[in-house]
PDB file of C-alpha atoms in Angstrom:
ATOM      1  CA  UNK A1161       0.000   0.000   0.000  1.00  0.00           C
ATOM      2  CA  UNK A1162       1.096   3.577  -0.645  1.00  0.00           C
ATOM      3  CA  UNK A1163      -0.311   6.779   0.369  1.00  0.00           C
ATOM      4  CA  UNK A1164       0.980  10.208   0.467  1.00  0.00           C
ATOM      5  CA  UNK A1165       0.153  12.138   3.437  1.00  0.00           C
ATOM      6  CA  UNK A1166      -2.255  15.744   3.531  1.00  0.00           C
ATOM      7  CA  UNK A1167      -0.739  17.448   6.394  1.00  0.00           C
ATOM      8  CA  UNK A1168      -1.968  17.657   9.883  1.00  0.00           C
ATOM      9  CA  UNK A1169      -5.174  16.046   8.806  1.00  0.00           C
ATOM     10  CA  UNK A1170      -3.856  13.066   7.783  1.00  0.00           C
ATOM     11  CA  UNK A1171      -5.993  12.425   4.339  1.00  0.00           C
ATOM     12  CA  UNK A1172      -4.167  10.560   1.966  1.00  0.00           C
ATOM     13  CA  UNK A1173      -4.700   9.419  -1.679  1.00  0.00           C
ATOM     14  CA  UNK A1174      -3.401   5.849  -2.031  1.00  0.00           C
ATOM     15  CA  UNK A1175      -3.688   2.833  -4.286  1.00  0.00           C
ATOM     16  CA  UNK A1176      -4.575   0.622  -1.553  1.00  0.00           C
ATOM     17  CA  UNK A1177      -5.906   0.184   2.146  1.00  0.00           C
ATOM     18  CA  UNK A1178      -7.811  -1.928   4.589  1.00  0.00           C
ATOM     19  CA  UNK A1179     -11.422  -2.849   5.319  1.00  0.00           C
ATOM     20  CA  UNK A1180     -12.927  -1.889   1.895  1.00  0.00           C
ATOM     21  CA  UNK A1181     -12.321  -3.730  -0.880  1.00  0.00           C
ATOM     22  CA  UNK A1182     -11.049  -1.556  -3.600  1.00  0.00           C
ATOM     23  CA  UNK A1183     -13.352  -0.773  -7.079  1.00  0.00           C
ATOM     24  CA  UNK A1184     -16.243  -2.004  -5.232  1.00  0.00           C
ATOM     25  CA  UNK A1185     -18.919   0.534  -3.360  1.00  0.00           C
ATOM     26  CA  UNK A1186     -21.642   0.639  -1.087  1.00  0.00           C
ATOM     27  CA  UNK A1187     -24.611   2.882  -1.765  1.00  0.00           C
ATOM     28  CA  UNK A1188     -22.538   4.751  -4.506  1.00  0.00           C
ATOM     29  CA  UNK A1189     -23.751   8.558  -4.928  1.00  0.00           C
ATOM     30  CA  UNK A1190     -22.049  10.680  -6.933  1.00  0.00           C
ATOM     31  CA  UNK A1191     -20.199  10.713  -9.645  1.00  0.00           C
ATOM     32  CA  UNK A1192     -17.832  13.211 -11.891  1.00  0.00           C
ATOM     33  CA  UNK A1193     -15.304  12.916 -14.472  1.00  0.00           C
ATOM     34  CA  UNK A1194     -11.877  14.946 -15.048  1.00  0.00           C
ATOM     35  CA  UNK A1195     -10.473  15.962 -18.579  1.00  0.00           C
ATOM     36  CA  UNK A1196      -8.642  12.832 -18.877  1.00  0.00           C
ATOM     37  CA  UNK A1197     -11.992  10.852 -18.744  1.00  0.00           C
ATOM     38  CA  UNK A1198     -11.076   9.459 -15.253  1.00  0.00           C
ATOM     39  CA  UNK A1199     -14.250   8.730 -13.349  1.00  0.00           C
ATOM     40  CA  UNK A1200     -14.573   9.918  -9.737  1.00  0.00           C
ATOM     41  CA  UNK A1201     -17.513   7.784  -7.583  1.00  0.00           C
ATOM     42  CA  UNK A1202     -18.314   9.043  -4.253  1.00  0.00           C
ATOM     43  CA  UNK A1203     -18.554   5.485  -2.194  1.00  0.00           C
ATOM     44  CA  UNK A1204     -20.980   6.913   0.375  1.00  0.00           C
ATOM     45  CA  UNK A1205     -21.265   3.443   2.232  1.00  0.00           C
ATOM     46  CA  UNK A1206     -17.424   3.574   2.763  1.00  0.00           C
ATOM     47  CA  UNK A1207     -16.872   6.903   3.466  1.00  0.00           C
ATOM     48  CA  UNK A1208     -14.490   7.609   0.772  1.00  0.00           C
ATOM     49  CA  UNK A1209     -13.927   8.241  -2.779  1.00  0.00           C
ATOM     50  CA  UNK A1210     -12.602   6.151  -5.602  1.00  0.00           C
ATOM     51  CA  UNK A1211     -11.227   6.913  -8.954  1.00  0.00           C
ATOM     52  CA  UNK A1212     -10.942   4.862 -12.309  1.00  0.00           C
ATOM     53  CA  UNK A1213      -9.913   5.002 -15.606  1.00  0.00           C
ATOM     54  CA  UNK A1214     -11.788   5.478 -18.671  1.00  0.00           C
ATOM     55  CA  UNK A1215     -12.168   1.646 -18.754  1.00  0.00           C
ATOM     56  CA  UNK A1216     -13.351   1.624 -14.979  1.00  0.00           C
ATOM     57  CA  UNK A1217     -10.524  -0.063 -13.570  1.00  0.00           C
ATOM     58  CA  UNK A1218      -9.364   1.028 -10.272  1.00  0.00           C
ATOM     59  CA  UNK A1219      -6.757   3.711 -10.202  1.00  0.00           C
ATOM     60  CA  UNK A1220      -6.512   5.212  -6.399  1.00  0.00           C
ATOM     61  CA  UNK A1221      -9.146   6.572  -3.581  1.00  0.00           C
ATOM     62  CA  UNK A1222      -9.231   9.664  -1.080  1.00  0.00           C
ATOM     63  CA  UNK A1223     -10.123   8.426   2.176  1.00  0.00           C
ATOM     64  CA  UNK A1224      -9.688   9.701   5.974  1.00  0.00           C
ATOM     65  CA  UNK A1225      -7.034   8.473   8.356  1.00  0.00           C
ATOM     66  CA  UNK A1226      -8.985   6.871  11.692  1.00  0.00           C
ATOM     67  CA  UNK A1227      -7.635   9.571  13.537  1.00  0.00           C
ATOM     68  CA  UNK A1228      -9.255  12.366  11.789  1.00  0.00           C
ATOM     69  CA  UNK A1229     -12.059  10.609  10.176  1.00  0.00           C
ATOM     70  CA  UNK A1230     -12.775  13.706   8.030  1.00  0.00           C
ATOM     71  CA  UNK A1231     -14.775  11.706   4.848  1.00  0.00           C
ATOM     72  CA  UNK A1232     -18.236  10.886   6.427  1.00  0.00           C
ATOM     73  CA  UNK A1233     -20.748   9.323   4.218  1.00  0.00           C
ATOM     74  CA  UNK A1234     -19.803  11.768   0.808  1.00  0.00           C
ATOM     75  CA  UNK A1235     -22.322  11.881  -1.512  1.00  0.00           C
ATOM     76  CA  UNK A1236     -21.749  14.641  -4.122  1.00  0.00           C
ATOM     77  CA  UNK A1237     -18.412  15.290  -6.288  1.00  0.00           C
ATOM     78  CA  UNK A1238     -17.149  17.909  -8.732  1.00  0.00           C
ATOM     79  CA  UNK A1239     -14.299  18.881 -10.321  1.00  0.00           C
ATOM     80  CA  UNK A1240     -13.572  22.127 -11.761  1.00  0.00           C
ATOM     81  CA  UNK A1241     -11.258  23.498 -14.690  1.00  0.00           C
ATOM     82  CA  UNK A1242      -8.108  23.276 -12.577  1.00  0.00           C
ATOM     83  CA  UNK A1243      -8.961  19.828 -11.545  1.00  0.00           C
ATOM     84  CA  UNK A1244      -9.643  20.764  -8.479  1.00  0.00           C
ATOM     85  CA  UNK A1245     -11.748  17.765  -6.483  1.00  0.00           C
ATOM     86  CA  UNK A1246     -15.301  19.297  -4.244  1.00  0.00           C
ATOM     87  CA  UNK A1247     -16.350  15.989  -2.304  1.00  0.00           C
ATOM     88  CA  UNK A1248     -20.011  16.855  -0.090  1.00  0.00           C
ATOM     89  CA  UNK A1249     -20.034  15.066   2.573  1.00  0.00           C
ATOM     90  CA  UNK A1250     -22.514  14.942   5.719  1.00  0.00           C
ATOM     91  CA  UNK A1251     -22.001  18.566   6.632  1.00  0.00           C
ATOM     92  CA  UNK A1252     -18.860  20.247   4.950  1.00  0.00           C
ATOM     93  CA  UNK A1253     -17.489  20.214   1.425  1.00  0.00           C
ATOM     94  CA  UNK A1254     -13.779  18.926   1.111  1.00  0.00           C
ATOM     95  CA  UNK A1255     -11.857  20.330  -1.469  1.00  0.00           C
ATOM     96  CA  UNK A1256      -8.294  18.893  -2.330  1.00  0.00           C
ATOM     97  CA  UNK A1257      -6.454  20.286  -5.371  1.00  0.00           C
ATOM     98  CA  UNK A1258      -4.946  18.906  -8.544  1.00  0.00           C
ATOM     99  CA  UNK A1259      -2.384  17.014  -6.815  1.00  0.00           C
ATOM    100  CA  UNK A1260      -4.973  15.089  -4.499  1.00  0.00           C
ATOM    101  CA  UNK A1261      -4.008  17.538  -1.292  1.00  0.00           C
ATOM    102  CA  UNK A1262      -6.380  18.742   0.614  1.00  0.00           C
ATOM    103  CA  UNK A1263      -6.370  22.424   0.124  1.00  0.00           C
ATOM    104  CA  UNK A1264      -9.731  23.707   1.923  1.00  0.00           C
ATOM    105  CA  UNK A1265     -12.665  22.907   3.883  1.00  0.00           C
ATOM    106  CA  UNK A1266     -15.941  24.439   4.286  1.00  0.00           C
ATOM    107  CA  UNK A1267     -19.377  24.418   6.553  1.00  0.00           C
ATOM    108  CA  UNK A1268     -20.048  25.499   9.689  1.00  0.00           C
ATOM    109  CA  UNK A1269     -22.330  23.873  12.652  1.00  0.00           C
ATOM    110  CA  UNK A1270     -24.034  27.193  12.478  1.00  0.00           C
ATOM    111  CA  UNK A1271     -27.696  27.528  11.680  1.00  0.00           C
ATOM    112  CA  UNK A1272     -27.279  31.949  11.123  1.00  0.00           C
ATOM    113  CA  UNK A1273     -24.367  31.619   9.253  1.00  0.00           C
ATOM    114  CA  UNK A1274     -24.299  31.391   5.018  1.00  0.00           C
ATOM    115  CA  UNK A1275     -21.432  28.809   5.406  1.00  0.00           C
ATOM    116  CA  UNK A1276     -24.214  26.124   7.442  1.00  0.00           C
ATOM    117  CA  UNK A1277     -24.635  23.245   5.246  1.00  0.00           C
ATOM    118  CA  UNK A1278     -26.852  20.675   7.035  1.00  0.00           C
ATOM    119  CA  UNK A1279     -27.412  18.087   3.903  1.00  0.00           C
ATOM    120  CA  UNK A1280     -24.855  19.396   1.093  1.00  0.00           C
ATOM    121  CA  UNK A1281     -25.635  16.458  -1.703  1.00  0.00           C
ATOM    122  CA  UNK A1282     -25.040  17.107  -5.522  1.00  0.00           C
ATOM    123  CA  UNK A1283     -22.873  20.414  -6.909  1.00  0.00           C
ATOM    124  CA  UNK A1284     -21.769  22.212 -10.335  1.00  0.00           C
ATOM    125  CA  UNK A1285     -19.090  24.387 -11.214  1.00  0.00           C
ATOM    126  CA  UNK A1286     -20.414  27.463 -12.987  1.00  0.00           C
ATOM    127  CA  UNK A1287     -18.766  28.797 -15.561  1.00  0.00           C
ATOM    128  CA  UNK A1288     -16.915  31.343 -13.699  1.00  0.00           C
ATOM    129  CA  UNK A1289     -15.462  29.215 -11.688  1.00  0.00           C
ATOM    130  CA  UNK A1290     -18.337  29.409  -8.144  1.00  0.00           C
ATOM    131  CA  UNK A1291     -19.178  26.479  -7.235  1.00  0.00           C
ATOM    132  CA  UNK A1292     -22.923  25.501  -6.406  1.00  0.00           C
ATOM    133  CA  UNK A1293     -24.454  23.177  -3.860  1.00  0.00           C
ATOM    134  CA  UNK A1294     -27.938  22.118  -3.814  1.00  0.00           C
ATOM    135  CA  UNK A1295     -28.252  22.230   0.421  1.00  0.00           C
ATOM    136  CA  UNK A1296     -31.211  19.885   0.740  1.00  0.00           C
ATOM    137  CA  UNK A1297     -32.112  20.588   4.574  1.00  0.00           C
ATOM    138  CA  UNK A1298     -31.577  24.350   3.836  1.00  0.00           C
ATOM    139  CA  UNK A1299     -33.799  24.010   0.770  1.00  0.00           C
ATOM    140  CA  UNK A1300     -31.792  25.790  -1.582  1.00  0.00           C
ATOM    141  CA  UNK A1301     -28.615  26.430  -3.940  1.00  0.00           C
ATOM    142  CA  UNK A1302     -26.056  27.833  -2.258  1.00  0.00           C
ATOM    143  CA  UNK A1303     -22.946  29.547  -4.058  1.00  0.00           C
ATOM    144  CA  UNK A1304     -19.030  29.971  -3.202  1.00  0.00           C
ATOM    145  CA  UNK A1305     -16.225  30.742  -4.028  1.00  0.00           C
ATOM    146  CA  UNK A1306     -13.473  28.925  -4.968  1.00  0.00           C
ATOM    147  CA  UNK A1307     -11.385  30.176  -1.665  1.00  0.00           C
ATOM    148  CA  UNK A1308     -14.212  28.823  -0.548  1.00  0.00           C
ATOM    149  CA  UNK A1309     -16.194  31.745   0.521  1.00  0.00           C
ATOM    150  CA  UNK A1310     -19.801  31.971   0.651  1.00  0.00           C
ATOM    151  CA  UNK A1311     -21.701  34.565  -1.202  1.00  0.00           C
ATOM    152  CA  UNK A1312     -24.962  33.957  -1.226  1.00  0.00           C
ATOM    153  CA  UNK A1313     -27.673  31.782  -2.704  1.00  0.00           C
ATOM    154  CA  UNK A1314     -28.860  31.167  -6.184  1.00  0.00           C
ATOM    155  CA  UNK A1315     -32.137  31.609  -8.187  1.00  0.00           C
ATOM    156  CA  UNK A1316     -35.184  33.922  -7.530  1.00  0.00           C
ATOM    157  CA  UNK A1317     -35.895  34.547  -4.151  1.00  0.00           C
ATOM    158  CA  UNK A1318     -39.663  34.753  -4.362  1.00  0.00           C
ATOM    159  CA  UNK A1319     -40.266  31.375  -5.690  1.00  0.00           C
ATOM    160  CA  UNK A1320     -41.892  28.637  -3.203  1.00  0.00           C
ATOM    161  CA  UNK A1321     -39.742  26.253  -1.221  1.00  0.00           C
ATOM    162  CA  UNK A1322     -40.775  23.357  -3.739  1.00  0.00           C
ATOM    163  CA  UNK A1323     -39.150  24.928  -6.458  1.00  0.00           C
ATOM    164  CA  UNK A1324     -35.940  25.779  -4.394  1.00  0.00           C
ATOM    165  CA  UNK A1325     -35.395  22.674  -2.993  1.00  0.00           C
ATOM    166  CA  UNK A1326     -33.031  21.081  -5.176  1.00  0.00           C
ATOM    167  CA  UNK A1327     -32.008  17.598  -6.083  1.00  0.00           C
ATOM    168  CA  UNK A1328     -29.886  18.123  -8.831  1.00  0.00           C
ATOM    169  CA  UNK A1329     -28.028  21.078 -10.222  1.00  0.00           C
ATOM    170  CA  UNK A1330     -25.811  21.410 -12.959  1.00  0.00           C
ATOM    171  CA  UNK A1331     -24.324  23.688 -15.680  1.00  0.00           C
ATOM    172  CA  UNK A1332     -24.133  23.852 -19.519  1.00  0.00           C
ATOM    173  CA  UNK A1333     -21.498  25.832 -21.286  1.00  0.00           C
ATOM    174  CA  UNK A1334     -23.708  29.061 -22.032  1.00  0.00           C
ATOM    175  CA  UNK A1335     -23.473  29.548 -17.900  1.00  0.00           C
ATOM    176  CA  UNK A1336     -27.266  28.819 -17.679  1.00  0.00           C
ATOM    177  CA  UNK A1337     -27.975  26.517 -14.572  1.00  0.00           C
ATOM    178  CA  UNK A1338     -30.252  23.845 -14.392  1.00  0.00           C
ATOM    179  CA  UNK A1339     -32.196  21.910 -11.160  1.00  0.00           C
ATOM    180  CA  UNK A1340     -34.234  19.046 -10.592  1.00  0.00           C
ATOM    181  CA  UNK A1341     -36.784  19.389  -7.557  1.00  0.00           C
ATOM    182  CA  UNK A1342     -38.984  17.882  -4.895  1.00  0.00           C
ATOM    183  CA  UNK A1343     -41.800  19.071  -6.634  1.00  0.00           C
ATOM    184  CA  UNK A1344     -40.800  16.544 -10.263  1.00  0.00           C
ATOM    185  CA  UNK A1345     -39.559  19.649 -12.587  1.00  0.00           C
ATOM    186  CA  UNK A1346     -36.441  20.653 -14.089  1.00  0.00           C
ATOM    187  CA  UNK A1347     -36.002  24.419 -14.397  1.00  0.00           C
ATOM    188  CA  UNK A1348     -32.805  26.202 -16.314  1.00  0.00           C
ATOM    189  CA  UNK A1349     -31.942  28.891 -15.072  1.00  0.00           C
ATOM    190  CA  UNK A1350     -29.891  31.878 -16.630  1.00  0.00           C
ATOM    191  CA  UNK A1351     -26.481  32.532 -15.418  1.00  0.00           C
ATOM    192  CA  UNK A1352     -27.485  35.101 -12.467  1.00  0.00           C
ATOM    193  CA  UNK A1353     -30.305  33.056 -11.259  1.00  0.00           C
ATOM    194  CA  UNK A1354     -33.020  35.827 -11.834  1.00  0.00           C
ATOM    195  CA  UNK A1355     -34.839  34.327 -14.861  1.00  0.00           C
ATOM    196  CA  UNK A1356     -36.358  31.276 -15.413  1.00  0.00           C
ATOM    197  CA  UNK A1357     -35.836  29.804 -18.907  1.00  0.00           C
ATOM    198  CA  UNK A1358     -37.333  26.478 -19.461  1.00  0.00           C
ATOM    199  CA  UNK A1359     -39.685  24.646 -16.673  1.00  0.00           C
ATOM    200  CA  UNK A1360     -40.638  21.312 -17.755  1.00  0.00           C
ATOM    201  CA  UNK A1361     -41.805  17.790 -16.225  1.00  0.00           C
ATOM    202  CA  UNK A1362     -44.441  17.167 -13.482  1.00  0.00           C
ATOM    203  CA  UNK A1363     -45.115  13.965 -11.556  1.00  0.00           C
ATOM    204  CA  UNK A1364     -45.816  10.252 -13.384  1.00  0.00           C
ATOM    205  CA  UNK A1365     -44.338   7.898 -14.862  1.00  0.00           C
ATOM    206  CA  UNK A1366     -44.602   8.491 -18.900  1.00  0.00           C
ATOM    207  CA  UNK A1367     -42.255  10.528 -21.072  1.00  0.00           C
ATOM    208  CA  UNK A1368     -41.162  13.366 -19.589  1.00  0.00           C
ATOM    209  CA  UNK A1369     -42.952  12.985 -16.425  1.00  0.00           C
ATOM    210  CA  UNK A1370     -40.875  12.390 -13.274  1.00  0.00           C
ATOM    211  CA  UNK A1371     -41.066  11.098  -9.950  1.00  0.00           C
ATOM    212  CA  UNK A1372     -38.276  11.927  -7.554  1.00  0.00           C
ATOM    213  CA  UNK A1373     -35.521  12.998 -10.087  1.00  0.00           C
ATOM    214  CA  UNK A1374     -32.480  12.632  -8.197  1.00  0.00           C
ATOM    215  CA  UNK A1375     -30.010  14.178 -10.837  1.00  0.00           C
ATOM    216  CA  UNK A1376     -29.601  16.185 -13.965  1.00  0.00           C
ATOM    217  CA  UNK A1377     -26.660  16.619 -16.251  1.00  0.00           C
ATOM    218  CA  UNK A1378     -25.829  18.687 -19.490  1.00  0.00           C
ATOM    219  CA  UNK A1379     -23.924  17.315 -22.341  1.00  0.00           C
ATOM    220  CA  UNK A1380     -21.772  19.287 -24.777  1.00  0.00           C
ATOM    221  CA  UNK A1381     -24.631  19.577 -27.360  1.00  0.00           C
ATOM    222  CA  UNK A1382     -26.786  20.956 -24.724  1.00  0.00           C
ATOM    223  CA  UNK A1383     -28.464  17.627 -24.298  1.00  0.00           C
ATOM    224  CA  UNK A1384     -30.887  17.513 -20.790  1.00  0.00           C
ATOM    225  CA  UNK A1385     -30.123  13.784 -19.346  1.00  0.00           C
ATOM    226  CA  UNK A1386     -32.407  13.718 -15.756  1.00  0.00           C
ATOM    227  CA  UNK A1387     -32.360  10.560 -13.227  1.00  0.00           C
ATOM    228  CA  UNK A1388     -35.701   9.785 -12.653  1.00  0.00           C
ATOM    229  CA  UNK A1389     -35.064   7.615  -9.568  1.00  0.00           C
ATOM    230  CA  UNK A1390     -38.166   6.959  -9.115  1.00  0.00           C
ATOM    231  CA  UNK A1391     -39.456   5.167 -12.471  1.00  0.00           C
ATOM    232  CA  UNK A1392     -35.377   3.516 -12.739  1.00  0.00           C
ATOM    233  CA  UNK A1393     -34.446   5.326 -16.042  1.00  0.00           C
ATOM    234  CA  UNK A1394     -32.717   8.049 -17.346  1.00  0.00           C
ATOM    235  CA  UNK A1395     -34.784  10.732 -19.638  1.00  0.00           C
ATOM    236  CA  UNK A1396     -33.009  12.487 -22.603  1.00  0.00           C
ATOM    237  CA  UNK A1397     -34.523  16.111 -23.667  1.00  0.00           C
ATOM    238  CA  UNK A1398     -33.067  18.528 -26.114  1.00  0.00           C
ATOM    239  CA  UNK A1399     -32.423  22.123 -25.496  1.00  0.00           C
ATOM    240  CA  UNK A1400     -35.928  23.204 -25.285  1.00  0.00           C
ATOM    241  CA  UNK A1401     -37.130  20.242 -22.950  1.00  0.00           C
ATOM    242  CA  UNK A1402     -38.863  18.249 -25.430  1.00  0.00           C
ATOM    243  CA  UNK A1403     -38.649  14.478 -24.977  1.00  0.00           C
ATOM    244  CA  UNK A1404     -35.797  12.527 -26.949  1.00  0.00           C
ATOM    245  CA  UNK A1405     -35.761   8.725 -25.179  1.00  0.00           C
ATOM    246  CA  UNK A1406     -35.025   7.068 -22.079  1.00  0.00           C
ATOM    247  CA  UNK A1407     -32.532   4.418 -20.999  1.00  0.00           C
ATOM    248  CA  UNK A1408     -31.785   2.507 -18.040  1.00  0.00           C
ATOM    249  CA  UNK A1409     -33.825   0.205 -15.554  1.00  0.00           C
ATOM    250  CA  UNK A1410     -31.597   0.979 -13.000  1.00  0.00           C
ATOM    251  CA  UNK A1411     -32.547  -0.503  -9.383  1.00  0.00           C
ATOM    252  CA  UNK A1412     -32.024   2.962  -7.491  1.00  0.00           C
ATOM    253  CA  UNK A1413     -30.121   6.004  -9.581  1.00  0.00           C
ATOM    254  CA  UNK A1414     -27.518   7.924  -7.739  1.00  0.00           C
ATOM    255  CA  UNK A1415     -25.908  10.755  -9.786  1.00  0.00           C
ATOM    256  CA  UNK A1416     -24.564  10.625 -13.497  1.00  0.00           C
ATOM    257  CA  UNK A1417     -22.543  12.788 -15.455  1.00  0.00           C
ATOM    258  CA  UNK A1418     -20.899  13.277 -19.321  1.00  0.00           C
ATOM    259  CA  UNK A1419     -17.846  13.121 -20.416  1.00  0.00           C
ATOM    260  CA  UNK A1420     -16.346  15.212 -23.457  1.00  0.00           C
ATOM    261  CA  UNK A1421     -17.196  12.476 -25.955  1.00  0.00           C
ATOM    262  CA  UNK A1422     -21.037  12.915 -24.696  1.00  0.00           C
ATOM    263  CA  UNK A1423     -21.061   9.386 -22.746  1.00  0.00           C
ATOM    264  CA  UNK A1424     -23.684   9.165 -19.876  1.00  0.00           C
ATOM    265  CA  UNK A1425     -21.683   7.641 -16.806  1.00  0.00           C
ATOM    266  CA  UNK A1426     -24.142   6.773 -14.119  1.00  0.00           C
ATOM    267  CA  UNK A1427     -24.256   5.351 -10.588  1.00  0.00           C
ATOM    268  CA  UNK A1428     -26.441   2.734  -9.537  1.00  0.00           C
ATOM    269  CA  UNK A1429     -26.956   2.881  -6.009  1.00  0.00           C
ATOM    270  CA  UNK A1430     -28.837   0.083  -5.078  1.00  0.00           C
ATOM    271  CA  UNK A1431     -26.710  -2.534  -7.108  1.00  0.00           C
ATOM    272  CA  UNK A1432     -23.271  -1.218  -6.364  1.00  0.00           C
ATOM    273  CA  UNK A1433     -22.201  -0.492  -9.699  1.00  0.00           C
ATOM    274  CA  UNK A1434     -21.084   2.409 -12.323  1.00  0.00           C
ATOM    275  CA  UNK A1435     -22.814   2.372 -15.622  1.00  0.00           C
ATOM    276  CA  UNK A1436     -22.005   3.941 -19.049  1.00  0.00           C
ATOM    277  CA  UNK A1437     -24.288   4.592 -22.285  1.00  0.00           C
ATOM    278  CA  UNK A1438     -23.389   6.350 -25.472  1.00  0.00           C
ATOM    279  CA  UNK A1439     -26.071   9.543 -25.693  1.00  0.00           C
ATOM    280  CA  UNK A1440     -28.779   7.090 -26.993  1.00  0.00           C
ATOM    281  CA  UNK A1441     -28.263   4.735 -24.421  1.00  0.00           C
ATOM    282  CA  UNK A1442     -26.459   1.717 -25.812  1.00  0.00           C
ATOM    283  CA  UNK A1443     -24.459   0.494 -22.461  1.00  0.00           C
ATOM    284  CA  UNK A1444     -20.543   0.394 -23.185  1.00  0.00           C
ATOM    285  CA  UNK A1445     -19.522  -0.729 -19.723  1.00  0.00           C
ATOM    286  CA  UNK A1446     -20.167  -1.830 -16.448  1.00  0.00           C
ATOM    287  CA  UNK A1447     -17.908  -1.800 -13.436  1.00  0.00           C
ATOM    288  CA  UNK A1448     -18.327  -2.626  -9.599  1.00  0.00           C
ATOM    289  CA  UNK A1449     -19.901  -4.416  -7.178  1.00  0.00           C
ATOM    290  CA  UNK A1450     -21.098  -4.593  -3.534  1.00  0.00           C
ATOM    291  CA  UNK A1451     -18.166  -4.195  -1.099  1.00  0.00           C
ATOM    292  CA  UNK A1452     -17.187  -4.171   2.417  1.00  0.00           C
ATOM    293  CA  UNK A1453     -18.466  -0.642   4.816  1.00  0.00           C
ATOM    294  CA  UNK A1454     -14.942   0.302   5.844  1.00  0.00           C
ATOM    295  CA  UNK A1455     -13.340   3.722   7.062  1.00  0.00           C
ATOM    296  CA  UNK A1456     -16.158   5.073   9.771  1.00  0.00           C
TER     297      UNK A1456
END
């Protein structure tokens, strides 16, 4: 086993280590990929984070020494232009730089304060570099910096809580900003968060309906792919929101993402495993598998 230490915290990145069994998961939830095409999985269920090749085979994983025991349960991940890695874990986003040191950490335990994050779960990069996470307990988007710093939070402020309780968030490369919510829509955003765009979906279970859509991502053709947990599948829509098809049959969707090539890459929480479709949904690979709860 090797492992380089991150300071006084004692995070390492390694290519090995005990309990859990490396390039498998438990209860997978987030997923991101760098501009090499390696794929970053959030392995809630062993409170750490993995990453893979292009071909899914296992490369390294960020994890917490037992003293510190920093990575609880992390569920969201993004990576920015500069590589930098944004892991969301119970209350806090970790943030560890190009060379896989961490390099900041923000949240506080404090309910008045902008920096609170009480259930931080998926995040985007926007395209000037903020990053946004979709708070769930605080019911809203909430941006920072890239210090981090906390500036405030995104979208319209008179909307109802339904609408600004996200599940998903993420970006396209015009800067506008798109969420899935509690209440089965997607809405896009423009890049200051004051205008609604598009506002499709409501609840069911035929094309382009929704129940409990856990994700969204944007491809380079400005492509809408949405995990609709609830009915197992991923939904494709173009630009405007109209319907396109729908892959999947997934047990329980976690988060997905793109690549540059516009492959789907998504995480299938209930089976343990990592998933990727061509932008029609013709699987190209498969990789994981139930593994041992280690690192608490």
């Amino acid at each position: 086993m090797t492992n380089v230490s991150f300071a006084d915290n004692q995070v390492y990145f390694e290519a090995g280590g005990p309990e859990a069994e490396d390039g498998k998961f438990l209860a997978p939830a987030g997923i991101a990929i760098d501009q090499q095409g390696n794929i970053y999985v959030a392995d809630t269920g062993n409170n750490r984070l993995q990453k893979f090749d292009k071909q899914g085979k296992f490369l390294a994983k960020i994890v917490s020494s037992e003293k510190s025991g920093l990575l609880v349960a992390p569920r969201g991940v993004a990576i920015d232009r500069e590589e930098n890695i944004y892991l969301a874990c119970t209350d806090k986003i970790l943030k560890f730089n190009k060379a896989s040191q961490q390099s900041g950490s923000f949240g506080s335990h404090s309910a008045d304060d902008g920096n609170h994050l009480a259930n931080p779960y998926q995040m985007a990069i926007k395209t000037d570099g903020q990053l946004l996470v979709a708070d769930r307990s605080a019911l809203r988007l909430k941006v920072f910096t890239k210090e981090p710093k906390f500036v405030g939070y995104f979208g319209p402020q008179h909307l109802p809580a339904h609408v600004i309780a996200p599940k998903g968030v993420a970006t396209d490369n015009q800067g506008h900003v798109y969420i899935t919510t509690e209440d089965n829509h997607v809405y896009k955003f423009d890049a200051s968060g004051k205008n609604i765009l598009l506002r499709f979906g409501s609840y069911g279970s035929k094309e382009g309906e929704f129940d409990r859509p856990h994700d969204i991502t944007i491809n380079h053709q400005g492509e809408i792919f949405v995990a609709d947990s609830g009915n197992h599948r991923v939904q494709v829509f173009d630009a405007r929101g109209k319907f396109i098809t729908q892959f999947g049959q997934v047990d329980y969707l976690g988060g997905l993402t793109v690549d540059l090539q516009n492959n789907v890459y998504l995480v299938d929480s209930g089976n343990n495993y990592v998933l990727k479709f061509n932008s029609r949904g013709q699987q190209l690979l498969q990789f994981g598998a139930k593994g041992t709860a280690g690192y608490l």
